[in-house]
XYZ file of C-alpha atoms in Angstrom:
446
model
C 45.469 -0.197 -11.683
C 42.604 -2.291 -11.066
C 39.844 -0.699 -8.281
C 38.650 -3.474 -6.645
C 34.891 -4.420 -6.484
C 32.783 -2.869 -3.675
C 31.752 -5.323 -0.807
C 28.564 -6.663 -1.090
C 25.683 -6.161 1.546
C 25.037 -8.763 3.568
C 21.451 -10.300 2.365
C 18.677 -10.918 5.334
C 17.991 -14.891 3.845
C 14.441 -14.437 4.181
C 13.429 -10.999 2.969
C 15.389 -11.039 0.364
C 13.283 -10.811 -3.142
C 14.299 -14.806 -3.929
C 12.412 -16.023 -0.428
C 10.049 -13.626 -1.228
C 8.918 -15.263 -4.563
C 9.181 -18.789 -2.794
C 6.613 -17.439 -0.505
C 4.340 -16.784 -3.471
C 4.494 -19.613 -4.882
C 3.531 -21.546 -2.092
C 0.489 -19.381 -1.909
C -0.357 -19.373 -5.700
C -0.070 -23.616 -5.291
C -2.744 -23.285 -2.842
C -5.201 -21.062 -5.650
C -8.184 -23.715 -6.792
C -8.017 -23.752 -10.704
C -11.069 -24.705 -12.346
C -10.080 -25.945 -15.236
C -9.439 -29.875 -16.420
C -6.501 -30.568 -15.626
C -5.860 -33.026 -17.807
C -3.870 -31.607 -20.747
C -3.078 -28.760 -18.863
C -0.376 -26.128 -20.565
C 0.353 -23.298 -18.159
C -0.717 -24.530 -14.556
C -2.248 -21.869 -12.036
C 0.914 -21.570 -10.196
C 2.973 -20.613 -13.384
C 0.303 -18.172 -14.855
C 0.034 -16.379 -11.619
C 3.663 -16.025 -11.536
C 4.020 -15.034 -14.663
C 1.695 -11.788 -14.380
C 3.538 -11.384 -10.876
C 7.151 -11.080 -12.778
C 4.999 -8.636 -15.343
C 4.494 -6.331 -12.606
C 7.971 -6.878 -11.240
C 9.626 -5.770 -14.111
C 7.336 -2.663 -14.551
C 6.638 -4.159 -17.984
C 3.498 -1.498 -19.813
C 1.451 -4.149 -20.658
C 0.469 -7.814 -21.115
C 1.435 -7.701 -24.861
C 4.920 -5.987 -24.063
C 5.331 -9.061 -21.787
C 4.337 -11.377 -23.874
C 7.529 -9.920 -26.439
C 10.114 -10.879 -23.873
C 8.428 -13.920 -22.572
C 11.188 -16.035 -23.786
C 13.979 -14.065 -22.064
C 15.398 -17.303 -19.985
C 16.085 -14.986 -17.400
C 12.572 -14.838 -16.582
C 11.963 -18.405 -16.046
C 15.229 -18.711 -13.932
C 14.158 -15.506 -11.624
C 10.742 -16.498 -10.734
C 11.133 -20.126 -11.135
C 8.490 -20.549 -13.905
C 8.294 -23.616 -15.825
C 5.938 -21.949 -18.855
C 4.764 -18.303 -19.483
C 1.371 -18.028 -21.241
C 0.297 -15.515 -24.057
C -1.448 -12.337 -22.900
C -4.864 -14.283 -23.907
C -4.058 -16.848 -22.109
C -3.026 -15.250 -18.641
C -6.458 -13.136 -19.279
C -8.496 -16.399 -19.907
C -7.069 -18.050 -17.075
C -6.948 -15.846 -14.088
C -10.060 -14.067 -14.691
C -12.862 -15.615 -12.286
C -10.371 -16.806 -9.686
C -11.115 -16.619 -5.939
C -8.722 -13.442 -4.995
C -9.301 -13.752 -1.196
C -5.574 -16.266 -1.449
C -3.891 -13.165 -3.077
C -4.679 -11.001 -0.089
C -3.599 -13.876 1.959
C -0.716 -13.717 0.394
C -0.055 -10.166 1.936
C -0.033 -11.836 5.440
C 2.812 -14.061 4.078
C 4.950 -12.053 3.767
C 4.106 -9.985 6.403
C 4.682 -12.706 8.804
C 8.138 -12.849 6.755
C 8.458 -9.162 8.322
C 7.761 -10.614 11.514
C 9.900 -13.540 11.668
C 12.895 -10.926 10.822
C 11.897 -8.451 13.489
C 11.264 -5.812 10.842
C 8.046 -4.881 12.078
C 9.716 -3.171 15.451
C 10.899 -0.702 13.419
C 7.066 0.373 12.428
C 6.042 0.111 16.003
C 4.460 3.311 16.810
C 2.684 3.636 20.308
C 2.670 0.269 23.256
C 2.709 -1.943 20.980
C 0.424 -0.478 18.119
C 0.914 -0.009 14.617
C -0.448 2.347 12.450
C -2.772 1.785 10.046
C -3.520 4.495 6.867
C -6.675 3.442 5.216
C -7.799 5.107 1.266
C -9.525 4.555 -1.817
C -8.306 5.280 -5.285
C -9.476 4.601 -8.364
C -7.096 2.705 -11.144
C -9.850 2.262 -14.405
C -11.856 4.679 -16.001
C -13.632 3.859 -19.774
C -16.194 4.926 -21.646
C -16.477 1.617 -23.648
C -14.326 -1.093 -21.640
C -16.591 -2.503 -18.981
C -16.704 -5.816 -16.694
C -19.924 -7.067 -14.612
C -17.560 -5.651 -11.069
C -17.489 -1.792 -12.797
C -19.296 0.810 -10.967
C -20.655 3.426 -13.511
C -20.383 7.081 -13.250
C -22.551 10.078 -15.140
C -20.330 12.719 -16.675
C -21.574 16.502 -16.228
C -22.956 15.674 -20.291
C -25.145 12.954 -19.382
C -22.612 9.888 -20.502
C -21.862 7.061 -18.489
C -18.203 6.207 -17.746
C -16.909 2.648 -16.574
C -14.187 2.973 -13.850
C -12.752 0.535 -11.112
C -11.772 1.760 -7.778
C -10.320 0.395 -4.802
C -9.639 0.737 -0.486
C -6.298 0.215 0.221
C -4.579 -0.557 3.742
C -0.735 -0.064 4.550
C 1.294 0.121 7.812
C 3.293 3.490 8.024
C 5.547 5.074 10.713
C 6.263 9.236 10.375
C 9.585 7.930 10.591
C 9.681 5.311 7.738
C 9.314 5.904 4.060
C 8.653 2.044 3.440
C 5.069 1.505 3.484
C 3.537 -2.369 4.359
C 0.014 -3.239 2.488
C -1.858 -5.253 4.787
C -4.649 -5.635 2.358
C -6.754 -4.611 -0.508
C -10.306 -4.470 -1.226
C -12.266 -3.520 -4.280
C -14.837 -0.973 -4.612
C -17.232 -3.281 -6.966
C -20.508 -3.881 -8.225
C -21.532 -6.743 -6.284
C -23.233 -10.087 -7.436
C -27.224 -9.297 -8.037
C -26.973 -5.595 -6.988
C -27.685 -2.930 -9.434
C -26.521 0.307 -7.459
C -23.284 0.986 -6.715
C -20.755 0.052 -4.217
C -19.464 2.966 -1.995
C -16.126 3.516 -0.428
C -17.566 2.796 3.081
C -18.963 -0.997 2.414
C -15.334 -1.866 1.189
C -14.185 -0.350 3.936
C -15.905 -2.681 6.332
C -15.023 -5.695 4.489
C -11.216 -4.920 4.444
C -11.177 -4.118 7.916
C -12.728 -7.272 8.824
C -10.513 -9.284 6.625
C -7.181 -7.543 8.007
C -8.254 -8.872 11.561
C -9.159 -12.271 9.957
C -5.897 -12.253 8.356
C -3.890 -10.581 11.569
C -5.838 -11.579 14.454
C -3.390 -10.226 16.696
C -1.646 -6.813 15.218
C -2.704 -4.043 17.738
C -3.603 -1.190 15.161
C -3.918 2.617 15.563
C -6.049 3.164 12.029
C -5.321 6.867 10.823
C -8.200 7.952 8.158
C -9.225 11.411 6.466
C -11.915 13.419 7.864
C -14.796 10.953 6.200
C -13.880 7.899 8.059
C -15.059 10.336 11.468
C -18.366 9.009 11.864
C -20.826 7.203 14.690
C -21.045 3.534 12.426
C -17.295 3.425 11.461
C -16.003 4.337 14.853
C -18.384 1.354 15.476
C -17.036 -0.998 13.413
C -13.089 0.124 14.839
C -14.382 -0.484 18.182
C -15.829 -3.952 17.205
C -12.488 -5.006 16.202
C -10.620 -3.650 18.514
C -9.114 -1.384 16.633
C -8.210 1.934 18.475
C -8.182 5.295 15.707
C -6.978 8.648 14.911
C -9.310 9.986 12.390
C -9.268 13.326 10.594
C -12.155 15.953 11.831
C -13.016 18.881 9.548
C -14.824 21.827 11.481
C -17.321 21.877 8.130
C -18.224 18.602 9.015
C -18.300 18.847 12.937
C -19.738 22.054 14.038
C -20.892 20.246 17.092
C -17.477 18.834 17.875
C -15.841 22.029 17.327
C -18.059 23.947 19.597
C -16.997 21.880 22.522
C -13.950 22.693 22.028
C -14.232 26.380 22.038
C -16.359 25.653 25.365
C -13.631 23.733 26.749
C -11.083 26.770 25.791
C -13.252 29.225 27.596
C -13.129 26.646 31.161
C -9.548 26.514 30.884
C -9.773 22.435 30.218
C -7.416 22.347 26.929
C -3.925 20.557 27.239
C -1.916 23.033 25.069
C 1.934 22.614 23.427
C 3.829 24.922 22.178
C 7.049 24.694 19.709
C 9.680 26.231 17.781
C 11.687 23.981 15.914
C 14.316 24.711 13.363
C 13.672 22.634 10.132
C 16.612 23.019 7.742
C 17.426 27.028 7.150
C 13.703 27.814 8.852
C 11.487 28.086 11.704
C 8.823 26.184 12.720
C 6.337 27.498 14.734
C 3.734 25.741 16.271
C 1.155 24.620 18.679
C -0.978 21.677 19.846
C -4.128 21.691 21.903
C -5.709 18.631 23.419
C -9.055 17.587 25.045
C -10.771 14.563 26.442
C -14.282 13.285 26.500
C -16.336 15.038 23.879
C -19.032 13.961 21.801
C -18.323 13.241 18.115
C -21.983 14.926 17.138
C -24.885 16.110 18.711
C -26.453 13.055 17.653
C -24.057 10.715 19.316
C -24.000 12.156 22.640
C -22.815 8.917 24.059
C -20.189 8.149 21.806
C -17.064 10.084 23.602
C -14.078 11.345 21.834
C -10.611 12.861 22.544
C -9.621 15.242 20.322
C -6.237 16.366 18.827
C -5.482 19.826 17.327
C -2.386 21.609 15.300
C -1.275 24.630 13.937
C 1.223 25.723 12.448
C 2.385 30.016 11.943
C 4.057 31.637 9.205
C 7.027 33.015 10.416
C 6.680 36.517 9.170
C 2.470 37.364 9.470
C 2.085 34.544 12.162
C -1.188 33.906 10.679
C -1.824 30.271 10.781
C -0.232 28.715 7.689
C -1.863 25.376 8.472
C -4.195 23.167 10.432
C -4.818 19.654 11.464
C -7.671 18.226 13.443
C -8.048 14.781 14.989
C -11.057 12.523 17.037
C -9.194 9.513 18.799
C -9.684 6.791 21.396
C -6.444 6.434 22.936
C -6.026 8.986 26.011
C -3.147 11.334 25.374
C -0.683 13.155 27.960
C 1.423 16.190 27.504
C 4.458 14.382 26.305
C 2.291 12.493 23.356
C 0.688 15.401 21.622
C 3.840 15.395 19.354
C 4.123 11.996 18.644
C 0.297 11.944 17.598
C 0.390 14.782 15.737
C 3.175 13.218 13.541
C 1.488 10.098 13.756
C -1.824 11.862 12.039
C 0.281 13.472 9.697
C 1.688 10.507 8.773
C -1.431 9.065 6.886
C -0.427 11.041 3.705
C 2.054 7.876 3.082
C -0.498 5.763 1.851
C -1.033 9.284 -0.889
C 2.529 9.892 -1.486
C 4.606 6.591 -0.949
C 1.585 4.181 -2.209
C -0.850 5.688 -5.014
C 1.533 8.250 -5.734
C 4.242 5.514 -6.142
C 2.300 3.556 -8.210
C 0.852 5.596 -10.854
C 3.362 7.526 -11.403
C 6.543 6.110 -10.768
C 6.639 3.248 -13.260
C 4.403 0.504 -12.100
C 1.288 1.510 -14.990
C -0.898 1.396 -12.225
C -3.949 2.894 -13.780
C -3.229 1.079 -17.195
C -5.480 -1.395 -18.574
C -3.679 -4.750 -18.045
C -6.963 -6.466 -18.868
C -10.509 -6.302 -17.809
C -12.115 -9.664 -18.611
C -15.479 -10.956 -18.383
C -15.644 -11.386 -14.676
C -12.759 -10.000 -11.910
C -9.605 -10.256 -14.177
C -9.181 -6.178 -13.742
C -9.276 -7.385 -9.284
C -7.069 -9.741 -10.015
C -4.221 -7.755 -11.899
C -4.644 -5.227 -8.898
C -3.965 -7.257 -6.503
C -0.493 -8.803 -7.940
C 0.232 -5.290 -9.141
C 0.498 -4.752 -5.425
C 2.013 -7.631 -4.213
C 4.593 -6.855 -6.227
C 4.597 -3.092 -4.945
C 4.797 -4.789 -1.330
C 7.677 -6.981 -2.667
C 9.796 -4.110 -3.839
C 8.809 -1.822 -0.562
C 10.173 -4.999 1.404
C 13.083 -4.802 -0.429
C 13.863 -1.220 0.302
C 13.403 -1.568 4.303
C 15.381 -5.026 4.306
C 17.769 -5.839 1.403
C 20.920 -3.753 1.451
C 21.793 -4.731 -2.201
C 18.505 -3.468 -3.480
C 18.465 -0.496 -1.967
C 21.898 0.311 -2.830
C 20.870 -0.018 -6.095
C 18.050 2.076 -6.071
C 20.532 5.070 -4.244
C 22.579 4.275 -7.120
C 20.388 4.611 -10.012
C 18.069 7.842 -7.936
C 14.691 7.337 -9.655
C 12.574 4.330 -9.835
C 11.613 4.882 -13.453
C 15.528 4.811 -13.993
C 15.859 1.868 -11.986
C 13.483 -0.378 -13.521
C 14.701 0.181 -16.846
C 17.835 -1.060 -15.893
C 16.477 -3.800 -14.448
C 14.744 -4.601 -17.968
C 17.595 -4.489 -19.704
C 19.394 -6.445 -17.489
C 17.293 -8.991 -17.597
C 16.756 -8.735 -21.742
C 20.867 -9.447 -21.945
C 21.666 -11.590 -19.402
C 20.672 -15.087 -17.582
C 20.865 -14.657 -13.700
C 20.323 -17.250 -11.359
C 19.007 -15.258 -8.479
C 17.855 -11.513 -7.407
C 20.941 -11.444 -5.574
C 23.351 -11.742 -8.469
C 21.320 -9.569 -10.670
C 21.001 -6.523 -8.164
C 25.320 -7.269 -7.919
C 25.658 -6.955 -11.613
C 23.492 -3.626 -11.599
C 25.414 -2.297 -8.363
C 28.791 -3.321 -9.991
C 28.037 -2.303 -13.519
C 29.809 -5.742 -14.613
C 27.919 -8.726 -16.372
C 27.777 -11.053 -13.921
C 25.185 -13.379 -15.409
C 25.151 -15.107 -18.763
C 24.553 -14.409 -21.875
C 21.486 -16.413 -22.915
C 21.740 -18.120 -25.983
C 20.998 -16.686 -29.152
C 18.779 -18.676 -31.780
């Protein structure tokens, strides 16, 4: 007897990864290309595309694309017209203004809005918060562009590497992370030092509140990002914080707070909570109005504290400290501490994600003559924001990624799929590999 075939999720029409590449395209049409136009092979649309669907399908590298570059499948899925050869791509986007790709971020993010997705990562009146990191994704002794910073090994040689400040909405109850927006750590045009993490910083928060004028954010940063000019800068965009605070790095800080202990001024919170088969012990102190540094006696803080005790030494088995503008009560400590704790996401679900769950993140896709290696990056991520849209909003996909458990596992499947068979849409090709059946076509042969 014949089982009959599951039901199919219902699809959310525009979140679904066929909307989602409409939305690209409509952003790529917008990217100037430089060329003559005139005779013309692979227009800018298609090329960007086509290194968009590389990324997509998790593919190792430009020349491993370039093998399966006739699949029809590929044209039908991303609607592209002609695919170019790994030179070409290379030739083509490097030098191209990437400030569209990161508007392309806010496309689809407005997507999330226009589907009421974004409620969901709502954390606190209204506010969203924002995790905020740098990671590097290039590192050569030989391979070098005019945007590499260089780096002195312990024996005196210098090393090539690219690095980058990334941006993503998370939610301690959401494993789906949104990227906002990404900036490169570069060598910029007629300087001969350095960039540092901090410039990029500034200029991708001032282009996430160019790009979302509106978004009230809550931006959660390690202990670094604690300081007198980047509080500055958050407060200059109106952009409240929750920033990690190391007592190595704020003796002054943590002396009020002993102070404030010893005057009996220190909100406190206490907690046993039963986590699986254990115990979790815990506590949370509070305290208002205290000065980041002794230098910045003006600038006023709140600050956030939590501990956590082994269950059988009650020693404290771990620690988390916090500066933030917002004013907390009793019944928030919780919520804020989670909050905090939450800005590991952009570590775990994001760069973790990325290098090491099949997306070749820190392979070298190309480094060209001018920003190709930005460039790559950037759709490297779109497509990472693609897929994590996927997983909040499409039932189908993420049926199919319970189905097949790892994302390595997944996107092999997906490869193949696409190698053996002509689909018309995302839709029917995340049915086939839900179903196991061949719902799309064979392509033909010869």
């Amino acid at each position: 007897m014949t089982r009959p075939a599951p039901p199919f999720p219902k699809l959310r029409r525009f979140l679904c990864a066929d909307a989602l590449i409409d939305t690209l395209r409509r952003r790529f049409q917008s990217v100037p290309d430089a060329r003559e136009q005139s005779g013309t092979v692979y227009p800018m649309v298609d090329t960007l595309l086509a290194a968009f669907a590389m990324f997509s399908l998790k593919d190792p590298s430009l020349l491993a694309f370039e093998e399966r570059s006739g699949e029809p499948a590929i044209k039908r899925l991303f609607g592209i017209d002609a695919i170019p050869s790994d030179t070409s791509m290379r030739e083509i986007l490097d030098g191209i203004d990437t400030s569209h790709l990161n508007e392309a971020f806010a496309d689809i993010f407005h997507e999330l809005q226009r589907g009421n997705v974004l409620r969901e990562f709502a954390f606190h009146n209204n506010h969203y918060l924002l995790a905020i990191d740098g990671t590097g994704y290039f590192c050569s002794s030989k391979i070098h562009c005019p945007e590499c910073l260089e780096r002195k090994t312990s024996g005196g040689k210098i090393q090539y590497v690219h690095q980058a400040v990334a941006a993503v909405l998370v939610h301690p109850d959401q494993k789906v992370v949104i990227p906002l927006a990404i900036e490169p750590i570069v060598k910029q045009d007629g300087e001969t030092k350095n960039d540092c993490e901090r410039n990029a910083t500034r200029r991708l928060l001032r282009r996430i509140r160019l790009l979302y004028p509106k978004i009230k954010l809550i931006v959660v940063e390690d202990g670094l990002a604690s300081n007198a000019p980047h509080i500055a800068d958050l407060k200059d965009l109106k952009m409240s914080y929750l920033l990690g605070a190391k007592p190595g790095d704020h003796a002054h800080l943590f002396d009020q707070v002993i102070a404030a202990g010893d005057e009996d001024r220190i909100e406190t919170l206490t907690r046993v909570d039963p986590i699986g088969n254990r115990v979790i012990q815990s506590e949370t102190q509070y305290v208002s109005d205290l000065a980041l540094n002794a230098s910045n006696q003006s600038l006023r803080v709140n600050f956030l504290q939590h501990f956590e005790y082994d269950n059988d030494s009650g020693e404290v088995s771990k620690r988390f400290s916090w500066v933030t503008n917002v004013t907390l009560d009793r019944s928030l400590l919780s919520k804020f501490t989670a909050g905090g704790r939450s800005r590991w996401r952009i570590e775990n679900e994001t760069f973790n994600t990325l290098k090491n769950q099949g997306y070749h993140f820190e392979h070298n896709y190309g480094h060209g003559k001018q920003n190709l290696s930005t460039v790559l990056m950037l759709l490297m991520f779109l497509a990472f924001m693609v897929d994590q849209v996927q997983q909040a909003c499409c039932p189908l996909f993420a049926s199919v990624q319970e189905k097949f458990k790892s994302r390595r596992a997944l996107w092999e499947k997906l490869r193949s799929h696409v190698n053996h068979f002509v689909f018309e849409s995302f839709a029917e090709l995340w049915q086939a590999m839900l179903s196991g059946s061949a719902m799309g076509v064979p392509p033909p042969r010869g």
